[in-house]
Short mmCIF file of C-alpha atoms in Angstrom, two decimals:
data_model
loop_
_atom_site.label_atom_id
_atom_site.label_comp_id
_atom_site.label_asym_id
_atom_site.label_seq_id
_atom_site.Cartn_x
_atom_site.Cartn_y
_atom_site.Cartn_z
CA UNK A 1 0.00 0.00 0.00
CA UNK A 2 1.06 3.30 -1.31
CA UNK A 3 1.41 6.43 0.65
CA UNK A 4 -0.84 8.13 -0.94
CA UNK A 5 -3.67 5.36 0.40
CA UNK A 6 -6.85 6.69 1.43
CA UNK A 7 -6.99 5.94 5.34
CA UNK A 8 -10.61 4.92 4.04
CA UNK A 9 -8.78 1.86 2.81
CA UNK A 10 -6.73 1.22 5.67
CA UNK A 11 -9.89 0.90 8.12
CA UNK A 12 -11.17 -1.50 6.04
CA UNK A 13 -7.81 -3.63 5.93
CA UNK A 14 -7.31 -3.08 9.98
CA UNK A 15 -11.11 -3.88 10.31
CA UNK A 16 -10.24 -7.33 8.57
CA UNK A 17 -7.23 -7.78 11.19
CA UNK A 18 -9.20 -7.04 14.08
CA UNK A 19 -12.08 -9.31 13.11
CA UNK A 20 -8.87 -12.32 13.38
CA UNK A 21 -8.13 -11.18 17.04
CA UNK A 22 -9.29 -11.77 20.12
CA UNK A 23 -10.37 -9.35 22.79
CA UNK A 24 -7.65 -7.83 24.50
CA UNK A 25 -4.91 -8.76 21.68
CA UNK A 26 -2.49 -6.04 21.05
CA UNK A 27 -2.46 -4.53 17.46
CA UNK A 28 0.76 -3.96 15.51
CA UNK A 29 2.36 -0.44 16.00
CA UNK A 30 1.58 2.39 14.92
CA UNK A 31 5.21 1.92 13.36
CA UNK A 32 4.17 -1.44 12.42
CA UNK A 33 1.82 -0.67 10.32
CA UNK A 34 3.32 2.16 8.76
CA UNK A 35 5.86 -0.35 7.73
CA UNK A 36 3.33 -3.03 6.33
CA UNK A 37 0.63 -0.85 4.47
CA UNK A 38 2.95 1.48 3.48
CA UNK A 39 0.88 4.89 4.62
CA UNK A 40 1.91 7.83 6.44
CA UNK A 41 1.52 8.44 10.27
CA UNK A 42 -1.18 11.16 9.56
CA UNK A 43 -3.09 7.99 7.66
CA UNK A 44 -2.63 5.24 10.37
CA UNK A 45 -3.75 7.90 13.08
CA UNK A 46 -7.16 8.40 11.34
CA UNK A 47 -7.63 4.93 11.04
CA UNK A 48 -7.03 4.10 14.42
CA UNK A 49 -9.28 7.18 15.75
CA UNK A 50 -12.18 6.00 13.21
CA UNK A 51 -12.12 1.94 14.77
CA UNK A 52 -11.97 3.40 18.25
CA UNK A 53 -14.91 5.77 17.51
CA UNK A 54 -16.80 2.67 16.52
CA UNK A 55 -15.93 0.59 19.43
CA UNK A 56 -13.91 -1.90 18.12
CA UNK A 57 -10.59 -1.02 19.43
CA UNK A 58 -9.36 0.67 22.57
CA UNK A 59 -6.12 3.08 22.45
CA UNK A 60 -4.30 2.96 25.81
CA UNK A 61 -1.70 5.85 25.76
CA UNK A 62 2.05 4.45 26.31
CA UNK A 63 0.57 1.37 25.72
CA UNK A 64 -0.89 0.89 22.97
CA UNK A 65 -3.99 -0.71 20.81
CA UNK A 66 -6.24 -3.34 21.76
CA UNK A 67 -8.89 -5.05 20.58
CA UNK A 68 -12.18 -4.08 22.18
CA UNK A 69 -14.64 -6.90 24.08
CA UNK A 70 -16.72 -7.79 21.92
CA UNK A 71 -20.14 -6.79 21.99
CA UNK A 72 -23.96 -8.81 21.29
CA UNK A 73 -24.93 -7.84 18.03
CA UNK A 74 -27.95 -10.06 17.81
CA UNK A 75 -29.60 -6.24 19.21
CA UNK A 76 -28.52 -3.33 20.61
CA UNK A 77 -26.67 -3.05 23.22
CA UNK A 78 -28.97 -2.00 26.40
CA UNK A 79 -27.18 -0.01 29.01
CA UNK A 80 -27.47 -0.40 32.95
CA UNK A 81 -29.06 2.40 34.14
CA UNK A 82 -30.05 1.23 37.60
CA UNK A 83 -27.70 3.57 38.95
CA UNK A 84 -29.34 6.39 38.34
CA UNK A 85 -32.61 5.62 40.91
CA UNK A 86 -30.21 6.03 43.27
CA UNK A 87 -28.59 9.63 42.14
CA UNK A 88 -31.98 11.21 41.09
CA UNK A 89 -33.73 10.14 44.53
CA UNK A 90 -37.50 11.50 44.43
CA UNK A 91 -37.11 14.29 42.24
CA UNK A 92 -39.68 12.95 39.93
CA UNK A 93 -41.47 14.93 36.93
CA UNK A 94 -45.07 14.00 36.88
CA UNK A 95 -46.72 14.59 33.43
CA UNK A 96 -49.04 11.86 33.63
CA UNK A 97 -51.98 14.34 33.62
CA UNK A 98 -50.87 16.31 30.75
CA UNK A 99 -52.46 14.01 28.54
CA UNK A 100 -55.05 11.28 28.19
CA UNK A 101 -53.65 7.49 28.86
CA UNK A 102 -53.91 5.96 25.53
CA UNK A 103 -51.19 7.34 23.51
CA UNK A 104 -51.83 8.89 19.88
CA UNK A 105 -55.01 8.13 18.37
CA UNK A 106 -55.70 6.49 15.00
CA UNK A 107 -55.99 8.35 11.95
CA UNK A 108 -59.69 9.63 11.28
CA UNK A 109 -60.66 9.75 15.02
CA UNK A 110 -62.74 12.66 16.09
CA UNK A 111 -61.64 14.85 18.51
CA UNK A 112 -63.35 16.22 21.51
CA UNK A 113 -60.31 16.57 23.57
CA UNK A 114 -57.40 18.32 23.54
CA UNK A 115 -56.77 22.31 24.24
CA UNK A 116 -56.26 24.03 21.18
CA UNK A 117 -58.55 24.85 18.01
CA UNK A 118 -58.61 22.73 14.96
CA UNK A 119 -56.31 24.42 12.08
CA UNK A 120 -59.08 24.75 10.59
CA UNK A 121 -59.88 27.79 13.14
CA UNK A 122 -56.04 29.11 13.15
CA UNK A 123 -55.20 32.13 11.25
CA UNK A 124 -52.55 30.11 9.17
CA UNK A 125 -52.58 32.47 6.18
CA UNK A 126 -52.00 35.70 8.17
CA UNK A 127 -49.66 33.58 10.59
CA UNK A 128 -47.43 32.83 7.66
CA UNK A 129 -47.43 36.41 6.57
CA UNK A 130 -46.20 37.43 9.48
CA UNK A 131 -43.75 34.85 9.77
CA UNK A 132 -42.70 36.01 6.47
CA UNK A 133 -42.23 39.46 6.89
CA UNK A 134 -40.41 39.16 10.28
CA UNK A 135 -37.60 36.93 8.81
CA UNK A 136 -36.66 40.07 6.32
CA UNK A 137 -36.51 42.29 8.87
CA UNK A 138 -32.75 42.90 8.95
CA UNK A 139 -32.19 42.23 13.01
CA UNK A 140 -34.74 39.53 12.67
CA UNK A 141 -31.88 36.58 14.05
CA UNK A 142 -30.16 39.43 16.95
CA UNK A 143 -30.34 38.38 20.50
CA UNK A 144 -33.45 39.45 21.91
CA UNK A 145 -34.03 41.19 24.92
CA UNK A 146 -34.25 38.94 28.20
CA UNK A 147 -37.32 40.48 28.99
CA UNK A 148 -38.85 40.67 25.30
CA UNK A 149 -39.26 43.16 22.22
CA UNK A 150 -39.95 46.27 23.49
CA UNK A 151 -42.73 46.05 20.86
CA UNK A 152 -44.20 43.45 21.63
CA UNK A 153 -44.37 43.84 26.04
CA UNK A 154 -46.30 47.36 24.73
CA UNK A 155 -48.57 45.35 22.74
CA UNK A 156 -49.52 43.26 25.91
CA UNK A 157 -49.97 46.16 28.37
CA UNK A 158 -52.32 47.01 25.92
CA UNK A 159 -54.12 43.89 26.03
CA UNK A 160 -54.27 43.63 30.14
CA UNK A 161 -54.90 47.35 29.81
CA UNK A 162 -55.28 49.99 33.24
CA UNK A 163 -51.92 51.24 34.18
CA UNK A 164 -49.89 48.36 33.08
CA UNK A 165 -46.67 49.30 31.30
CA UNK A 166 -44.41 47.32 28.84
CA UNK A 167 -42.19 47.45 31.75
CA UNK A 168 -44.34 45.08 34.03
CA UNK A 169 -44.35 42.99 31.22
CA UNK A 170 -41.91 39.50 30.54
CA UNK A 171 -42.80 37.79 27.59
CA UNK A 172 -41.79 34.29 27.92
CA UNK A 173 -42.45 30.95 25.74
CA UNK A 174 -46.34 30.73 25.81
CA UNK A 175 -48.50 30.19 28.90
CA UNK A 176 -47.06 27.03 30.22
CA UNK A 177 -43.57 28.40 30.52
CA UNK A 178 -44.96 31.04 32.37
CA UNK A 179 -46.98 28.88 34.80
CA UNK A 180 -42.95 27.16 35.53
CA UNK A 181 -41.21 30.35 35.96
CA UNK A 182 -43.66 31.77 38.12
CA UNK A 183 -44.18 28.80 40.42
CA UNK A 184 -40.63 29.00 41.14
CA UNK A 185 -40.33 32.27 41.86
CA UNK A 186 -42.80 32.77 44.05
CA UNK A 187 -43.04 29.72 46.13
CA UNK A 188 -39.91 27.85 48.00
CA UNK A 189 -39.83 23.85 47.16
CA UNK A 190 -42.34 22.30 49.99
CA UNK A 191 -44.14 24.82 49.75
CA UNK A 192 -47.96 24.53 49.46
CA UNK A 193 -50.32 26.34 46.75
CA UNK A 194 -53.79 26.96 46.59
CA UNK A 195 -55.56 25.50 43.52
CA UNK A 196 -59.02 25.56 42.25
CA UNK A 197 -60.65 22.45 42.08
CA UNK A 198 -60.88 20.96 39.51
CA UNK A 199 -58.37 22.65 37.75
CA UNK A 200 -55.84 23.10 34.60
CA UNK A 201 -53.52 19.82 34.94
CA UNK A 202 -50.74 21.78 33.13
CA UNK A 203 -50.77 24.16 36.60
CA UNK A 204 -50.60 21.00 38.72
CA UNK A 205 -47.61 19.76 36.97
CA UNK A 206 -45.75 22.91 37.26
CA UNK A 207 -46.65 23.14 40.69
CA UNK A 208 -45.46 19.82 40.80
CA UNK A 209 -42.25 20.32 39.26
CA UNK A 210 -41.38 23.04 41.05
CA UNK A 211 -41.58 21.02 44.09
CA UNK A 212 -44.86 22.64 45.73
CA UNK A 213 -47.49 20.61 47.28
CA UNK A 214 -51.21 21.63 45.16
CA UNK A 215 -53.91 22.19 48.10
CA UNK A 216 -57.32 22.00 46.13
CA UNK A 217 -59.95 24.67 46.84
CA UNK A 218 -63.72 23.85 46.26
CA UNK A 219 -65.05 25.53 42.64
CA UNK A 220 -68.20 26.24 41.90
CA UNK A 221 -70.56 27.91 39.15
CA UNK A 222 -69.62 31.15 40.39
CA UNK A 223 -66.17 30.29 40.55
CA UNK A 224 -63.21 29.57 43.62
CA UNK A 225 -65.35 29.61 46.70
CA UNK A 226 -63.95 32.61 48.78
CA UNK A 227 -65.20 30.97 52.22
CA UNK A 228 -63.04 27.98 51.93
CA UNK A 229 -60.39 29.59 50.37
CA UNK A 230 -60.12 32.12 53.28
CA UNK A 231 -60.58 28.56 55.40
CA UNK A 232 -57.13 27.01 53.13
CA UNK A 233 -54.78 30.08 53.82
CA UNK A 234 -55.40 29.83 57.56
CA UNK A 235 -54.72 25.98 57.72
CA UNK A 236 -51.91 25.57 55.26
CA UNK A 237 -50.20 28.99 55.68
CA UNK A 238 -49.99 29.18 51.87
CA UNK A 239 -48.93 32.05 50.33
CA UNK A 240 -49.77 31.46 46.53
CA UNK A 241 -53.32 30.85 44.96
CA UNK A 242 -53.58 29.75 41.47
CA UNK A 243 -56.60 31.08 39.57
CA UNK A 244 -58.66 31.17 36.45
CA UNK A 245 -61.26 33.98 36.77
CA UNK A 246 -62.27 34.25 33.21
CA UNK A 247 -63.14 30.50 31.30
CA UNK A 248 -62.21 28.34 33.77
CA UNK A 249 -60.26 25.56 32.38
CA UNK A 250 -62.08 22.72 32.19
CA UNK A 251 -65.34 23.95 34.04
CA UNK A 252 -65.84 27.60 31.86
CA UNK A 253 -66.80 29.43 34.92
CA UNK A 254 -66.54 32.82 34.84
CA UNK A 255 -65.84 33.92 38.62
CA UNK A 256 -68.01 36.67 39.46
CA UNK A 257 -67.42 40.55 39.82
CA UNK A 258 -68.17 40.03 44.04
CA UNK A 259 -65.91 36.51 44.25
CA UNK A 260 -63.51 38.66 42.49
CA UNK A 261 -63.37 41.29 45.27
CA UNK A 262 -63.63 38.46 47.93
CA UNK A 263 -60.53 36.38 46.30
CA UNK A 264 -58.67 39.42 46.18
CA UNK A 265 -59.25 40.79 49.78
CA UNK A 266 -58.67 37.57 50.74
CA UNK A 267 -55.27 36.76 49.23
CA UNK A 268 -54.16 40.16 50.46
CA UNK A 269 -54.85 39.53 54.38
CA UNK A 270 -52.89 36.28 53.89
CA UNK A 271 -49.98 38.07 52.69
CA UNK A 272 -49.96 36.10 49.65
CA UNK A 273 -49.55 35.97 45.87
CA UNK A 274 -52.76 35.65 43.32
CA UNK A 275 -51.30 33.99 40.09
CA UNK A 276 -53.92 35.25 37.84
CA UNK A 277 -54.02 32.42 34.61
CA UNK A 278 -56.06 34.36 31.81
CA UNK A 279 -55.30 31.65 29.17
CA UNK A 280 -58.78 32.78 27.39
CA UNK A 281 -58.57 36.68 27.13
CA UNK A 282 -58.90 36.16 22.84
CA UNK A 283 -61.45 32.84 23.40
CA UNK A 284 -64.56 35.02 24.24
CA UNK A 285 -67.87 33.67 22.34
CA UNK A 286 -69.21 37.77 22.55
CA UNK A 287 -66.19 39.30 22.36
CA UNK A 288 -66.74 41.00 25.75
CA UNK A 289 -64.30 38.70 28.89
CA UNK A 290 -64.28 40.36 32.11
CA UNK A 291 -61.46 42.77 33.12
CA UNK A 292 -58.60 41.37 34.38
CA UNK A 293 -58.24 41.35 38.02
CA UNK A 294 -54.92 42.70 38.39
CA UNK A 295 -56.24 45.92 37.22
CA UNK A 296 -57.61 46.43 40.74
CA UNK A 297 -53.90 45.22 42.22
CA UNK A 298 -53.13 47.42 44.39
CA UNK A 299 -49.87 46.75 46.23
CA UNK A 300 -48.37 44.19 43.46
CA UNK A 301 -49.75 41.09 44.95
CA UNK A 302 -51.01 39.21 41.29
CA UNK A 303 -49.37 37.91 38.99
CA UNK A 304 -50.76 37.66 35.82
CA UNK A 305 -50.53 34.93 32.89
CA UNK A 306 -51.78 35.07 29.47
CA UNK A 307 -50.81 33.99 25.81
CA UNK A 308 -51.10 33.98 22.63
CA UNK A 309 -50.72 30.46 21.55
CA UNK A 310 -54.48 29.18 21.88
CA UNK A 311 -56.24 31.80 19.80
CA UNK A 312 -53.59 31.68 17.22
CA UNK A 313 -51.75 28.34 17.02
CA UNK A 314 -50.12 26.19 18.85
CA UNK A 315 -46.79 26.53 18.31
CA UNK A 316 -46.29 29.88 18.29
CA UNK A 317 -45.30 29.40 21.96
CA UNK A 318 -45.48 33.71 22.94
CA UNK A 319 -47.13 34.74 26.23
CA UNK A 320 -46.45 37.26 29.22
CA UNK A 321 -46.10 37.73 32.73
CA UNK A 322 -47.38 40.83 34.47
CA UNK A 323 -46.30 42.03 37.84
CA UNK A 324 -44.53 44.59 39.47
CA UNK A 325 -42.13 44.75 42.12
CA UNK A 326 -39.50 42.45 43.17
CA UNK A 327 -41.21 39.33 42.05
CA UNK A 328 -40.82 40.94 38.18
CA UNK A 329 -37.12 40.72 39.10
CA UNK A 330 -36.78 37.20 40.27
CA UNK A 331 -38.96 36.11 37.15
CA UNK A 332 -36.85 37.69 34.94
CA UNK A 333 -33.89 36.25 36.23
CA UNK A 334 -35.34 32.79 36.28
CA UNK A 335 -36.14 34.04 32.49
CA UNK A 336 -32.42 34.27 31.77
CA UNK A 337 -30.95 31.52 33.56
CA UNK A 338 -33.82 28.95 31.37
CA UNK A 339 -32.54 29.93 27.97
CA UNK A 340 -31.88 33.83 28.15
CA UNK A 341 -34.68 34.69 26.06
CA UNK A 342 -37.69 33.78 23.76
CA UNK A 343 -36.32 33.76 19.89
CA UNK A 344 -36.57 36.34 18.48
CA UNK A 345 -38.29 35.61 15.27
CA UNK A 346 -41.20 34.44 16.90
CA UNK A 347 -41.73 37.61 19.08
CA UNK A 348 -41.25 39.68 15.47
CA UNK A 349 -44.12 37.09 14.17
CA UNK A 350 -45.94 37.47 17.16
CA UNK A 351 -45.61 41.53 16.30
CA UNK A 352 -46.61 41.51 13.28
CA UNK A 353 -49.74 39.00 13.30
CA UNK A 354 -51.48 41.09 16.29
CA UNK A 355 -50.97 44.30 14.38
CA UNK A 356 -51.89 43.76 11.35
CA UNK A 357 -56.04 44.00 10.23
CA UNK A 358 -55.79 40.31 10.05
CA UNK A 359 -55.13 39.79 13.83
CA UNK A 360 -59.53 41.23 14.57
CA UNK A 361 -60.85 39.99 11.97
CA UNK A 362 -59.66 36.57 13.12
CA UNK A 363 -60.79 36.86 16.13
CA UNK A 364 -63.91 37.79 15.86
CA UNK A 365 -64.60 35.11 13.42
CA UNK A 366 -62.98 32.81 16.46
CA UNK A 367 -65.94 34.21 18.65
CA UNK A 368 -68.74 33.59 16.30
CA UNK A 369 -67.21 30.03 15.31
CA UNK A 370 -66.85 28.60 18.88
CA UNK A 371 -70.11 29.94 20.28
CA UNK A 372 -71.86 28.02 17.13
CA UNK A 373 -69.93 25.17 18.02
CA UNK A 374 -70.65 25.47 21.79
CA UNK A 375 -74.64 25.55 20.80
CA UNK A 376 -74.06 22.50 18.42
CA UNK A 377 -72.45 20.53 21.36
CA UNK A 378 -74.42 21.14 24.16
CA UNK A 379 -78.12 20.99 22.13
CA UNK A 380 -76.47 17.18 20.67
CA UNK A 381 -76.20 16.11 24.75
CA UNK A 382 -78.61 17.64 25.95
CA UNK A 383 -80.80 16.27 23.11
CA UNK A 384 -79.29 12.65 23.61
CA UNK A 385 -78.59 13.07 27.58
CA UNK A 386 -80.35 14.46 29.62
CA UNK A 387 -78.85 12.74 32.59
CA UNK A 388 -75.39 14.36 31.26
CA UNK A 389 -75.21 17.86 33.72
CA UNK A 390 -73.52 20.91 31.73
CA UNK A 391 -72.28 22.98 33.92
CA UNK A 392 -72.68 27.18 32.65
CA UNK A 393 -73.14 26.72 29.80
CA UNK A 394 -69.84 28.79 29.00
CA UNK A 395 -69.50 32.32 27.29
CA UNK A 396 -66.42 31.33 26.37
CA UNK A 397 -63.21 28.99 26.02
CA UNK A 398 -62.70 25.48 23.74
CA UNK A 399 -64.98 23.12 26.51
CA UNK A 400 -67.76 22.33 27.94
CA UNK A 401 -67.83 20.31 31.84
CA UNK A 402 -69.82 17.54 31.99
CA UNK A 403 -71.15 15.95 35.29
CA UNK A 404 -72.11 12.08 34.68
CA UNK A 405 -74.63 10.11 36.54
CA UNK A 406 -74.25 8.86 39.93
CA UNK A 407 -72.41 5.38 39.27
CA UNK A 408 -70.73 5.95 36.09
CA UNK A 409 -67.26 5.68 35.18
CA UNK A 410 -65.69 8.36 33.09
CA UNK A 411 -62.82 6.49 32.54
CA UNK A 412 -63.85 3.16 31.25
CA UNK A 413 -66.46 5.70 29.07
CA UNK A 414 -63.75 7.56 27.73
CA UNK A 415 -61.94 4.11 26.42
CA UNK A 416 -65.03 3.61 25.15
CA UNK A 417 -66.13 6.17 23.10
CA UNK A 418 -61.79 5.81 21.70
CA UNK A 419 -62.99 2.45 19.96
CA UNK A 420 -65.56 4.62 18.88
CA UNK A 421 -63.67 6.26 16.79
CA UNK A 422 -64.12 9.61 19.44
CA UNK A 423 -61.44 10.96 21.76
CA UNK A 424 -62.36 13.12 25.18
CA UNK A 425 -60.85 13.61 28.17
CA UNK A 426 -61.79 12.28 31.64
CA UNK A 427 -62.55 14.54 34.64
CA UNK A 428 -60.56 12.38 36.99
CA UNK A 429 -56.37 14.51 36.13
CA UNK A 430 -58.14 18.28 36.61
CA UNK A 431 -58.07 17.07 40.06
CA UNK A 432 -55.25 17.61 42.85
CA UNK A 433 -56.81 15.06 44.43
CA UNK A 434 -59.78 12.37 44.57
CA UNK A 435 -62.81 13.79 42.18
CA UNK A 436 -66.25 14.48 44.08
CA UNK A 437 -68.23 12.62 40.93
CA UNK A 438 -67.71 11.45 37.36
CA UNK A 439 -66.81 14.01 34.68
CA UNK A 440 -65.69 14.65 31.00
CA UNK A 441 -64.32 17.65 29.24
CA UNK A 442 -65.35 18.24 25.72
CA UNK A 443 -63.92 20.03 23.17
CA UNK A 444 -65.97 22.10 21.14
CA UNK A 445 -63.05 23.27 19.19
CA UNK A 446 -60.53 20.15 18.20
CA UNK A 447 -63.20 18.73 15.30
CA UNK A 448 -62.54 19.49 11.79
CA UNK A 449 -65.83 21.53 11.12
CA UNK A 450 -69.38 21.20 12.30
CA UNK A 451 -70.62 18.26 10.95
CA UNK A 452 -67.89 16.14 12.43
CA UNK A 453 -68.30 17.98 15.61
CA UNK A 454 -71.99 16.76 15.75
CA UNK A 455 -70.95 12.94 14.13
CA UNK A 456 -68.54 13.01 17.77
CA UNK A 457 -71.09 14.07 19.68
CA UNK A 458 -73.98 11.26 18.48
CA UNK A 459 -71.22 8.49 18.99
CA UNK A 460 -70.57 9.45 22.54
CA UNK A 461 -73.68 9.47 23.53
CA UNK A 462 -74.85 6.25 21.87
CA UNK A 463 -72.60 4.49 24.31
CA UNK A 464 -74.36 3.41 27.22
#
């Protein structure tokens, strides 16, 4: 063999050798071979660097090469991670609620579960657009700002409205990411938080994650119940409550203007934080959501959560927190120690989508399209059900609660209406704890159109 030899051909000739060895044999020298295949050192080096990348030879320095133990090729190898129980000790991530149970399901099932809109309701034209026209913007792939685009924090203190300012504003990676950094900011690990019950399982899992211990709080058509929350503070010394005031994920409660006052006077005598989750300020069915209740914050004690990832799409993963005072500081260092910012292409998306002509007329056409669909859903249960309670109904959001008969099993019906052909979630993970009764949420929004909402609907409620 030539110098000039590829070192492409001397793996394959060493490969050959090695296959003749035995574990543990030493290979010629580097010397050696340079002698017998005629290459230069540069050529033998690679060669020996490109077996020992693949496994089949160990290089001991001063030593020198060895055939590696052979490994079981009849399938891969499987590593002994036992170990590692030990090191990570209870520091578990639960995300079994996050989701239903029964993985992915088959192609041309119809969906009433899940949290976003169909794409059939997403403004995918004008999101392109926008997508579009940030990527030409000349700074479109700068660092961003940790806290956000100046443009874009102004554009959500003009959503929450009042007195807010862009600089009480963090934008962060949609809703959920804001849930995580303000769990941990506010609350120490141990910690208890007050949760509505039933509840978003997305807020439990932060909660969880963040090592806090979720205390439920009784919920009912009028929203958190103010006389066992004041009840919760004194016997857990909590000082966090997690709330949705406006469409109650999964229940669509709106809580009302007196509970309002109540939760608020009532977090403030505790000393305590109200983490204010407005996930459906652009889901409205009139167009018309309550104010936000950090508008009537008066010494910085909510902090408020919203997004735009549900009315638009889901992954354009943009939302905000809102809060003044030294919790803004720890969230926005949290913000920078996660991953420094949000990209910044997505924020100049984000930008241009909500300020373009595009941005209302989407919405509103969002409004009129889920309240038909709400209508559609709860006439086909009602119809069909009339055991099946509805709780509201709902002015707005992507669900409807259902409350099922004394007895019945919302799990074994959700499997069943899934060989069906129709997915929905069970009641049983929007629950920190053990659920009072049997319940489903259904979306009103996941179906393709109309008619399939309605085919979803006569399925479930054929079952028996």
């Amino acid at each position: 063999m030539s110098d000039g030899s590829t070192s492409h051909s001397l793996v394959s000739e060493l490969r050959r050798l090695v296959a003749g060895l035995t574990p543990g044999d030493r290979l010629p020298s580097s010397r050696e071979l340079i002698e017998r295949y005629r290459v230069s050192p540069v050529t033998v080096s690679r060669a020996i660097a490109t077996l020992a990348a693949e496994g089949a030879v160990v290089s001991r320095p001063g030593s020198g090469t060895y055939v590696a133990p052979r490994t079981d090729h009849a399938g891969p190898t499987v590593a002994d991670t036992a170990w590692q129980t030990v090191a990570l000790a209870d520091r578990a991530v639960d995300v079994r609620h996050l989701s239903g149970s029964y993985g992915a399901a088959p192609e041309g099932t119809i969906r009433l579960d899940g949290g976003y809109p169909h794409r059939s309701l997403q403004p995918t034209q004008a999101l392109g657009a926008a997508l579009a026209r940030a990527a030409r913007r000349p700074d479109a792939w700068d660092r961003a700002p940790a806290s956000g685009l100046s443009a874009l924090r102004s554009i959500f203190a003009r959503f929450v409205g009042g007195s807010i300012t862009p600089d009480d504003v963090l934008v962060t990676g949609g809703g959920q990411s804001a849930l995580s950094i303000a769990f941990r900011a506010i609350a120490a690990p141990g910690s208890p938080v007050l949760v509505e019950s039933p509840t978003y399982p997305g807020a439990l899992a932060a909660a969880r994650a963040a090592g806090l211990r979720p205390v439920p709080v009784p919920h009912d058509g009028d929203g958190i119940r103010p006389d066992l929350l004041a009840e919760a503070f004194a016997m857990t010394g909590a000082r966090l409550l997690y709330c949705q005031p406006t469409y109650h994920n999964p229940t669509g409660a709106m809580l009302t203007a007196e509970r309002r006052r109540q939760v608020a006077e009532t977090v403030r005598a505790a000393g305590a934080f109200l983490l204010e989750d407005d996930f459906g300020r652009f889901l409205s069915h009139d167009r018309h959501p309550a104010a936000p209740m950090i508008l009537d914050d008066r010494d910085g004690s909510t902090v408020y959560v919203t997004s735009l990832t549900k009315p638009a799409a889901p992954s354009l993963r943009i939302g905000a927190l809102v809060a003044r005072g030294p919790v803004m500081e720890r969230m926005r260092a949290i913000r920078k120690v996660d991953d420094f910012f949000v990209a910044r292409p997505l924020q100049e998306a984000a930008v241009e989508l909500v300020s373009s002509p595009a941005w209302d007329r989407h919405l509103r056409a969002l409004a009129t399209e889920l309240r038909e669909r709400r209508l559609l859903l709860t006439g086909a249960l009602t119809g069909e059900r009339p055991d099946w309670r509805i709780a509201g109904p709902p002015t707005g959001g992507l669900h409807i609660w259902v409350q099922l008969p004394a007895g019945a099993d919302a799990l074994a019906l959700a499997a069943a209406a899934r060989r069906q052909g129709v997915t929905v979630d069970a009641g049983s993970r929007f629950f920190a704890t053990e659920p009072p009764a049997a319940f489903l949420r259904l979306s009103h929004a996941a179906a393709a159109d109309r008619a399939e909402l309605l085919e979803g609907a006569q399925r479930l409620t054929a079952l028996t």
